[in-house]
Amino acid sequence: MKLKFKHPRLTFLVVVLLAFLTVGLTGYSLNQNARYQIKENRVALSDTQIKQNLDTKLITTRQDAQKSATATYKAAAESNQYTLANPYVKVNPYGSSPLSALVTFKSSTAEKVTYTVVGKTSKTSITNTVKGGYTKIHQVPIVGLYADYNNTVKITATTKDGTTRTKTLKLKTGALPKYIKNATITTKNVNKSKMAIGKNKLTIINRTTKQPFAIDADGAVRWYDTNYSQHTIEQWSNGHIMILSKKNQSSNVYNDLIETDYLGRVYKEYGFANKTSSSDGGTETTVIHHDLVELPNHNFLATVSDGSKYKEDTLIEVSHKTGKIVKVIDLKKILPKSMWANFKKGSDGKIDWLHNNAVDYDKTDHSIVLSSRNQDLILKLDYQTGHIKWLYSGKKKSSWPKAYRKYVLTPTKGTIVPGGQHGLYLLNNNGQGSANSENFMLYDNNIDVTNGNKKTSGKYSQAVAYHVDTKKMTITSTWSYGKSLGKANFTSVIGYAEKQSNGNVLIDFGYKNGGQQSNIIEVTKSGQQVFNATMKNASSKAYAYRAYRVPFYSSAYTFDATK
């Protein structure tokens, strides 16, 4: 039966309405999740407003302050007066890395330079070869000195025909500052032959506040930065490190992101958020919370608050060239409104419904994986579109809105349900894997915040490895460690687990005993402890948010004061 309309204007309106419905239904069939998001989440801020709120920009405060020092080191590198026998030496060259040094000299023939900071015990020496091959100008960035000690550093210069020359230097350093000295480190169960330390790896203690530092296999401090940092220390592909810091050490706000190196030279600075505030008097708040990752284009992707009454539920991609936000992902536009619309405010007046504390970029299928502590949820999104690929939590599939159910992973028998988890990141993320088979690791605090395991909540915390089969839409926990340690190592907040190149896993039980201790354990695949370090008396909010085992420094790193 055909419908007939006598009034032409009415006919036009009906045609428009039918066209609108056709387009809408087509869009729904193509991506019902996207349509659900648009329909449900109208109160979310626009991307433009978020960009204005966060006010990202490049700044040059620290770089400008370092110009004079860099000019001095440039002049030393270009001078003919410094030789291997009589080199230019500067301990703590930029004033913020007291356990580092710069050694500069020239040679008459092209040579390759290697140095060793001699350790106090076996397997604690740090050896690096200076990048650049055989040259006549040598700028040697030395890291890994001991504090309050007359360090022995051996520099070896080798010609192409194998001829070697060696110079032994004595480098004196000062005492540790109180917030590191008082954070006493004790070790046990140390098996250096089974640890993943190589020739130059240390364990970075990435603290919630105060100075970050790194320890060797004995637990001795071998590097620290005088800049206070919060949550974020990441090593970039060029060997630089990204540290979230602040200009004023007495401030509670960390809104300076610094691209620096282990010598303390600052290469780039990003400033954030002079327009965001909390409801407790309009004070500025920290924008970046918990994590950031380098993207293939060298921009960075950070977990942030968007400047609204909601916090820690947004991600931004920031251009490394301009310092401007080029992409916004607001999880309020992706996850059901029922999750965030009625969530209670915290003591700071903010609504922390998601508490996104980890992000990693999947090079295989150009997606991101995320961890939400306050929903006990892990999820994967297509990075370009923001569309959900999969979800997993203790929340039953039937409890999700219908549009989301097809994305909910089904756990195989015995699979661990995460609770309040931290530090989710992908394993074997080299861009060569299969998008249908994914492996990742996280630190399961095992606290039931909203959708965790109520039966085991609070009894222990653990590192967990998972496998996702995206064809079958199943998830399986394939390895875990921590349950045997019981309640003594339960941590209600923070923590990290990192798989090492030799298969060991380094686990940070960062908030042990209510934050009185941070316990960092390295275990083999079979669960044998090969390193166990405890940090005590770390002062308020200075526990180990994460612990990383990283090279000091990577083969990609180069120092050049002439550039």
PDB file of N, CA and C in Angstrom, residues 129-201:
ATOM      1  N   THR A 129      79.026   1.737  25.255  1.00  0.00           N
ATOM      2  CA  THR A 129      79.803   2.173  24.106  1.00  0.00           C
ATOM      3  C   THR A 129      79.145   3.416  23.532  1.00  0.00           C
ATOM      4  N   VAL A 130      79.932   4.456  23.305  1.00  0.00           N
ATOM      5  CA  VAL A 130      79.396   5.723  22.826  1.00  0.00           C
ATOM      6  C   VAL A 130      78.958   5.569  21.371  1.00  0.00           C
ATOM      7  N   LYS A 131      77.732   5.971  21.105  1.00  0.00           N
ATOM      8  CA  LYS A 131      77.194   5.867  19.748  1.00  0.00           C
ATOM      9  C   LYS A 131      77.939   6.822  18.810  1.00  0.00           C
ATOM     10  N   GLY A 132      78.110   6.398  17.577  1.00  0.00           N
ATOM     11  CA  GLY A 132      78.766   7.252  16.588  1.00  0.00           C
ATOM     12  C   GLY A 132      79.927   6.583  15.898  1.00  0.00           C
ATOM     13  N   GLY A 133      80.325   5.405  16.394  1.00  0.00           N
ATOM     14  CA  GLY A 133      81.394   4.662  15.752  1.00  0.00           C
ATOM     15  C   GLY A 133      82.761   5.294  15.962  1.00  0.00           C
ATOM     16  N   TYR A 134      83.583   5.266  14.915  1.00  0.00           N
ATOM     17  CA  TYR A 134      84.961   5.755  14.991  1.00  0.00           C
ATOM     18  C   TYR A 134      85.008   7.238  14.620  1.00  0.00           C
ATOM     19  N   THR A 135      85.389   8.072  15.567  1.00  0.00           N
ATOM     20  CA  THR A 135      85.459   9.520  15.359  1.00  0.00           C
ATOM     21  C   THR A 135      86.712  10.065  16.038  1.00  0.00           C
ATOM     22  N   LYS A 136      86.979  11.343  15.794  1.00  0.00           N
ATOM     23  CA  LYS A 136      88.125  12.007  16.432  1.00  0.00           C
ATOM     24  C   LYS A 136      87.685  12.937  17.566  1.00  0.00           C
ATOM     25  N   ILE A 137      86.395  13.289  17.580  1.00  0.00           N
ATOM     26  CA  ILE A 137      85.841  14.113  18.662  1.00  0.00           C
ATOM     27  C   ILE A 137      84.984  13.212  19.543  1.00  0.00           C
ATOM     28  N   HIS A 138      85.220  13.218  20.831  1.00  0.00           N
ATOM     29  CA  HIS A 138      84.562  12.275  21.736  1.00  0.00           C
ATOM     30  C   HIS A 138      83.863  13.012  22.878  1.00  0.00           C
ATOM     31  N   GLN A 139      82.561  12.833  22.948  1.00  0.00           N
ATOM     32  CA  GLN A 139      81.748  13.357  24.045  1.00  0.00           C
ATOM     33  C   GLN A 139      81.122  12.144  24.738  1.00  0.00           C
ATOM     34  N   VAL A 140      81.608  11.844  25.920  1.00  0.00           N
ATOM     35  CA  VAL A 140      81.251  10.591  26.588  1.00  0.00           C
ATOM     36  C   VAL A 140      80.288  10.874  27.742  1.00  0.00           C
ATOM     37  N   PRO A 141      79.008  10.524  27.588  1.00  0.00           N
ATOM     38  CA  PRO A 141      78.045  10.716  28.683  1.00  0.00           C
ATOM     39  C   PRO A 141      78.108   9.528  29.641  1.00  0.00           C
ATOM     40  N   ILE A 142      78.530   9.771  30.850  1.00  0.00           N
ATOM     41  CA  ILE A 142      78.734   8.701  31.833  1.00  0.00           C
ATOM     42  C   ILE A 142      77.590   8.689  32.839  1.00  0.00           C
ATOM     43  N   VAL A 143      76.998   7.529  33.006  1.00  0.00           N
ATOM     44  CA  VAL A 143      75.917   7.374  33.983  1.00  0.00           C
ATOM     45  C   VAL A 143      76.201   6.173  34.863  1.00  0.00           C
ATOM     46  N   GLY A 144      75.616   6.167  36.060  1.00  0.00           N
ATOM     47  CA  GLY A 144      75.746   5.024  36.958  1.00  0.00           C
ATOM     48  C   GLY A 144      76.780   5.174  38.045  1.00  0.00           C
ATOM     49  N   LEU A 145      77.125   6.418  38.412  1.00  0.00           N
ATOM     50  CA  LEU A 145      78.067   6.636  39.510  1.00  0.00           C
ATOM     51  C   LEU A 145      77.394   6.328  40.851  1.00  0.00           C
ATOM     52  N   TYR A 146      78.206   6.019  41.848  1.00  0.00           N
ATOM     53  CA  TYR A 146      77.707   5.869  43.216  1.00  0.00           C
ATOM     54  C   TYR A 146      77.681   7.235  43.889  1.00  0.00           C
ATOM     55  N   ALA A 147      76.771   7.416  44.830  1.00  0.00           N
ATOM     56  CA  ALA A 147      76.694   8.660  45.593  1.00  0.00           C
ATOM     57  C   ALA A 147      77.720   8.667  46.720  1.00  0.00           C
ATOM     58  N   ASP A 148      78.211   9.872  47.031  1.00  0.00           N
ATOM     59  CA  ASP A 148      79.138  10.065  48.150  1.00  0.00           C
ATOM     60  C   ASP A 148      80.308   9.083  48.071  1.00  0.00           C
ATOM     61  N   TYR A 149      80.955   9.065  46.888  1.00  0.00           N
ATOM     62  CA  TYR A 149      81.960   8.032  46.621  1.00  0.00           C
ATOM     63  C   TYR A 149      82.938   8.531  45.573  1.00  0.00           C
ATOM     64  N   ASN A 150      84.169   8.075  45.677  1.00  0.00           N
ATOM     65  CA  ASN A 150      85.191   8.401  44.683  1.00  0.00           C
ATOM     66  C   ASN A 150      85.189   7.282  43.638  1.00  0.00           C
ATOM     67  N   ASN A 151      84.365   7.461  42.601  1.00  0.00           N
ATOM     68  CA  ASN A 151      84.113   6.423  41.616  1.00  0.00           C
ATOM     69  C   ASN A 151      85.299   6.190  40.685  1.00  0.00           C
ATOM     70  N   THR A 152      85.498   4.937  40.322  1.00  0.00           N
ATOM     71  CA  THR A 152      86.499   4.577  39.322  1.00  0.00           C
ATOM     72  C   THR A 152      85.811   4.386  37.976  1.00  0.00           C
ATOM     73  N   VAL A 153      86.242   5.167  36.986  1.00  0.00           N
ATOM     74  CA  VAL A 153      85.676   5.085  35.642  1.00  0.00           C
ATOM     75  C   VAL A 153      86.815   4.821  34.659  1.00  0.00           C
ATOM     76  N   LYS A 154      86.679   3.748  33.904  1.00  0.00           N
ATOM     77  CA  LYS A 154      87.692   3.392  32.914  1.00  0.00           C
ATOM     78  C   LYS A 154      87.179   3.705  31.520  1.00  0.00           C
ATOM     79  N   ILE A 155      87.953   4.500  30.770  1.00  0.00           N
ATOM     80  CA  ILE A 155      87.580   4.854  29.401  1.00  0.00           C
ATOM     81  C   ILE A 155      88.568   4.188  28.446  1.00  0.00           C
ATOM     82  N   THR A 156      88.025   3.456  27.494  1.00  0.00           N
ATOM     83  CA  THR A 156      88.852   2.745  26.522  1.00  0.00           C
ATOM     84  C   THR A 156      88.561   3.262  25.119  1.00  0.00           C
ATOM     85  N   ALA A 157      89.598   3.680  24.422  1.00  0.00           N
ATOM     86  CA  ALA A 157      89.484   4.143  23.041  1.00  0.00           C
ATOM     87  C   ALA A 157      90.141   3.113  22.132  1.00  0.00           C
ATOM     88  N   THR A 158      89.398   2.670  21.109  1.00  0.00           N
ATOM     89  CA  THR A 158      89.869   1.609  20.216  1.00  0.00           C
ATOM     90  C   THR A 158      89.862   2.085  18.772  1.00  0.00           C
ATOM     91  N   THR A 159      90.987   1.900  18.069  1.00  0.00           N
ATOM     92  CA  THR A 159      91.076   2.262  16.648  1.00  0.00           C
ATOM     93  C   THR A 159      90.514   1.132  15.799  1.00  0.00           C
ATOM     94  N   LYS A 160      90.368   1.385  14.510  1.00  0.00           N
ATOM     95  CA  LYS A 160      89.812   0.387  13.607  1.00  0.00           C
ATOM     96  C   LYS A 160      90.705  -0.850  13.491  1.00  0.00           C
ATOM     97  N   ASP A 161      92.004  -0.693  13.720  1.00  0.00           N
ATOM     98  CA  ASP A 161      92.902  -1.846  13.631  1.00  0.00           C
ATOM     99  C   ASP A 161      93.022  -2.599  14.953  1.00  0.00           C
ATOM    100  N   GLY A 162      92.220  -2.169  15.969  1.00  0.00           N
ATOM    101  CA  GLY A 162      92.180  -2.888  17.231  1.00  0.00           C
ATOM    102  C   GLY A 162      93.106  -2.378  18.305  1.00  0.00           C
ATOM    103  N   THR A 163      93.856  -1.326  18.017  1.00  0.00           N
ATOM    104  CA  THR A 163      94.730  -0.744  19.033  1.00  0.00           C
ATOM    105  C   THR A 163      93.895  -0.038  20.103  1.00  0.00           C
ATOM    106  N   THR A 164      94.214  -0.282  21.376  1.00  0.00           N
ATOM    107  CA  THR A 164      93.429   0.312  22.459  1.00  0.00           C
ATOM    108  C   THR A 164      94.283   1.179  23.368  1.00  0.00           C
ATOM    109  N   ARG A 165      93.617   2.206  23.907  1.00  0.00           N
ATOM    110  CA  ARG A 165      94.210   3.057  24.953  1.00  0.00           C
ATOM    111  C   ARG A 165      93.193   3.159  26.077  1.00  0.00           C
ATOM    112  N   THR A 166      93.664   3.210  27.311  1.00  0.00           N
ATOM    113  CA  THR A 166      92.754   3.280  28.455  1.00  0.00           C
ATOM    114  C   THR A 166      93.155   4.407  29.401  1.00  0.00           C
ATOM    115  N   LYS A 167      92.157   5.109  29.882  1.00  0.00           N
ATOM    116  CA  LYS A 167      92.347   6.155  30.882  1.00  0.00           C
ATOM    117  C   LYS A 167      91.447   5.848  32.073  1.00  0.00           C
ATOM    118  N   THR A 168      92.008   5.876  33.265  1.00  0.00           N
ATOM    119  CA  THR A 168      91.219   5.662  34.482  1.00  0.00           C
ATOM    120  C   THR A 168      91.015   6.992  35.194  1.00  0.00           C
ATOM    121  N   LEU A 169      89.751   7.320  35.430  1.00  0.00           N
ATOM    122  CA  LEU A 169      89.388   8.565  36.095  1.00  0.00           C
ATOM    123  C   LEU A 169      88.826   8.262  37.485  1.00  0.00           C
ATOM    124  N   LYS A 170      88.981   9.215  38.377  1.00  0.00           N
ATOM    125  CA  LYS A 170      88.350   9.159  39.687  1.00  0.00           C
ATOM    126  C   LYS A 170      87.340  10.300  39.769  1.00  0.00           C
ATOM    127  N   LEU A 171      86.060   9.955  39.908  1.00  0.00           N
ATOM    128  CA  LEU A 171      84.989  10.958  39.912  1.00  0.00           C
ATOM    129  C   LEU A 171      84.290  10.957  41.267  1.00  0.00           C
ATOM    130  N   LYS A 172      84.429  12.068  41.987  1.00  0.00           N
ATOM    131  CA  LYS A 172      83.842  12.185  43.330  1.00  0.00           C
ATOM    132  C   LYS A 172      82.442  12.753  43.244  1.00  0.00           C
ATOM    133  N   THR A 173      81.523  12.152  43.990  1.00  0.00           N
ATOM    134  CA  THR A 173      80.128  12.603  44.011  1.00  0.00           C
ATOM    135  C   THR A 173      79.712  12.972  45.427  1.00  0.00           C
ATOM    136  N   GLY A 174      78.610  13.703  45.540  1.00  0.00           N
ATOM    137  CA  GLY A 174      78.094  14.118  46.838  1.00  0.00           C
ATOM    138  C   GLY A 174      77.096  13.129  47.416  1.00  0.00           C
ATOM    139  N   ALA A 175      76.617  13.429  48.619  1.00  0.00           N
ATOM    140  CA  ALA A 175      75.677  12.553  49.323  1.00  0.00           C
ATOM    141  C   ALA A 175      74.290  12.634  48.703  1.00  0.00           C
ATOM    142  N   LEU A 176      73.487  11.629  48.978  1.00  0.00           N
ATOM    143  CA  LEU A 176      72.111  11.593  48.489  1.00  0.00           C
ATOM    144  C   LEU A 176      71.251  12.619  49.218  1.00  0.00           C
ATOM    145  N   PRO A 177      70.253  13.183  48.541  1.00  0.00           N
ATOM    146  CA  PRO A 177      69.307  14.077  49.222  1.00  0.00           C
ATOM    147  C   PRO A 177      68.430  13.272  50.184  1.00  0.00           C
ATOM    148  N   LYS A 178      67.813  13.960  51.127  1.00  0.00           N
ATOM    149  CA  LYS A 178      67.136  13.266  52.228  1.00  0.00           C
ATOM    150  C   LYS A 178      65.987  12.369  51.773  1.00  0.00           C
ATOM    151  N   TYR A 179      65.235  12.783  50.746  1.00  0.00           N
ATOM    152  CA  TYR A 179      64.077  11.973  50.354  1.00  0.00           C
ATOM    153  C   TYR A 179      64.472  10.694  49.636  1.00  0.00           C
ATOM    154  N   ILE A 180      65.737  10.589  49.219  1.00  0.00           N
ATOM    155  CA  ILE A 180      66.239   9.329  48.667  1.00  0.00           C
ATOM    156  C   ILE A 180      67.011   8.574  49.749  1.00  0.00           C
ATOM    157  N   LYS A 181      67.832   9.287  50.471  1.00  0.00           N
ATOM    158  CA  LYS A 181      68.613   8.655  51.543  1.00  0.00           C
ATOM    159  C   LYS A 181      67.706   7.998  52.581  1.00  0.00           C
ATOM    160  N   ASN A 182      66.607   8.673  52.931  1.00  0.00           N
ATOM    161  CA  ASN A 182      65.702   8.144  53.948  1.00  0.00           C
ATOM    162  C   ASN A 182      64.846   6.989  53.450  1.00  0.00           C
ATOM    163  N   ALA A 183      64.730   6.866  52.128  1.00  0.00           N
ATOM    164  CA  ALA A 183      63.966   5.754  51.545  1.00  0.00           C
ATOM    165  C   ALA A 183      64.896   4.537  51.463  1.00  0.00           C
ATOM    166  N   THR A 184      65.166   3.958  52.596  1.00  0.00           N
ATOM    167  CA  THR A 184      66.184   2.911  52.680  1.00  0.00           C
ATOM    168  C   THR A 184      65.803   1.674  51.866  1.00  0.00           C
ATOM    169  N   ILE A 185      66.810   1.119  51.185  1.00  0.00           N
ATOM    170  CA  ILE A 185      66.611  -0.057  50.344  1.00  0.00           C
ATOM    171  C   ILE A 185      67.324  -1.257  50.980  1.00  0.00           C
ATOM    172  N   THR A 186      66.596  -2.335  51.151  1.00  0.00           N
ATOM    173  CA  THR A 186      67.200  -3.594  51.589  1.00  0.00           C
ATOM    174  C   THR A 186      66.883  -4.666  50.549  1.00  0.00           C
ATOM    175  N   THR A 187      67.793  -5.614  50.359  1.00  0.00           N
ATOM    176  CA  THR A 187      67.594  -6.654  49.354  1.00  0.00           C
ATOM    177  C   THR A 187      67.747  -8.046  49.958  1.00  0.00           C
ATOM    178  N   LYS A 188      67.129  -9.012  49.303  1.00  0.00           N
ATOM    179  CA  LYS A 188      67.286 -10.424  49.667  1.00  0.00           C
ATOM    180  C   LYS A 188      66.972 -11.272  48.426  1.00  0.00           C
ATOM    181  N   ASN A 189      67.267 -12.544  48.524  1.00  0.00           N
ATOM    182  CA  ASN A 189      67.015 -13.495  47.421  1.00  0.00           C
ATOM    183  C   ASN A 189      67.627 -13.037  46.101  1.00  0.00           C
ATOM    184  N   VAL A 190      68.796 -12.405  46.172  1.00  0.00           N
ATOM    185  CA  VAL A 190      69.426 -11.867  44.963  1.00  0.00           C
ATOM    186  C   VAL A 190      70.242 -12.959  44.268  1.00  0.00           C
ATOM    187  N   ASN A 191      69.914 -13.205  43.016  1.00  0.00           N
ATOM    188  CA  ASN A 191      70.674 -14.147  42.188  1.00  0.00           C
ATOM    189  C   ASN A 191      71.045 -13.402  40.908  1.00  0.00           C
ATOM    190  N   LYS A 192      72.190 -12.753  40.925  1.00  0.00           N
ATOM    191  CA  LYS A 192      72.569 -11.868  39.818  1.00  0.00           C
ATOM    192  C   LYS A 192      72.721 -12.615  38.494  1.00  0.00           C
ATOM    193  N   SER A 193      73.089 -13.881  38.566  1.00  0.00           N
ATOM    194  CA  SER A 193      73.275 -14.644  37.327  1.00  0.00           C
ATOM    195  C   SER A 193      71.953 -14.910  36.617  1.00  0.00           C
ATOM    196  N   LYS A 194      70.838 -14.820  37.337  1.00  0.00           N
ATOM    197  CA  LYS A 194      69.523 -15.049  36.734  1.00  0.00           C
ATOM    198  C   LYS A 194      68.717 -13.770  36.566  1.00  0.00           C
ATOM    199  N   MET A 195      69.230 -12.645  37.078  1.00  0.00           N
ATOM    200  CA  MET A 195      68.538 -11.370  36.910  1.00  0.00           C
ATOM    201  C   MET A 195      68.693 -10.850  35.479  1.00  0.00           C
ATOM    202  N   ALA A 196      67.739 -10.069  35.035  1.00  0.00           N
ATOM    203  CA  ALA A 196      67.802  -9.449  33.707  1.00  0.00           C
ATOM    204  C   ALA A 196      68.447  -8.077  33.831  1.00  0.00           C
ATOM    205  N   ILE A 197      69.793  -8.065  33.961  1.00  0.00           N
ATOM    206  CA  ILE A 197      70.480  -6.788  34.162  1.00  0.00           C
ATOM    207  C   ILE A 197      71.479  -6.468  33.056  1.00  0.00           C
ATOM    208  N   GLY A 198      71.925  -7.481  32.299  1.00  0.00           N
ATOM    209  CA  GLY A 198      72.853  -7.223  31.211  1.00  0.00           C
ATOM    210  C   GLY A 198      74.100  -6.486  31.674  1.00  0.00           C
ATOM    211  N   LYS A 199      74.643  -5.652  30.794  1.00  0.00           N
ATOM    212  CA  LYS A 199      75.853  -4.898  31.131  1.00  0.00           C
ATOM    213  C   LYS A 199      75.566  -3.523  31.729  1.00  0.00           C
ATOM    214  N   ASN A 200      74.328  -3.042  31.531  1.00  0.00           N
ATOM    215  CA  ASN A 200      74.100  -1.655  31.950  1.00  0.00           C
ATOM    216  C   ASN A 200      72.681  -1.362  32.418  1.00  0.00           C
ATOM    217  N   LYS A 201      71.948  -2.373  32.848  1.00  0.00           N
ATOM    218  CA  LYS A 201      70.570  -2.137  33.263  1.00  0.00           C
ATOM    219  C   LYS A 201      70.466  -1.864  34.764  1.00  0.00           C
TER     220      LYS A 201
END
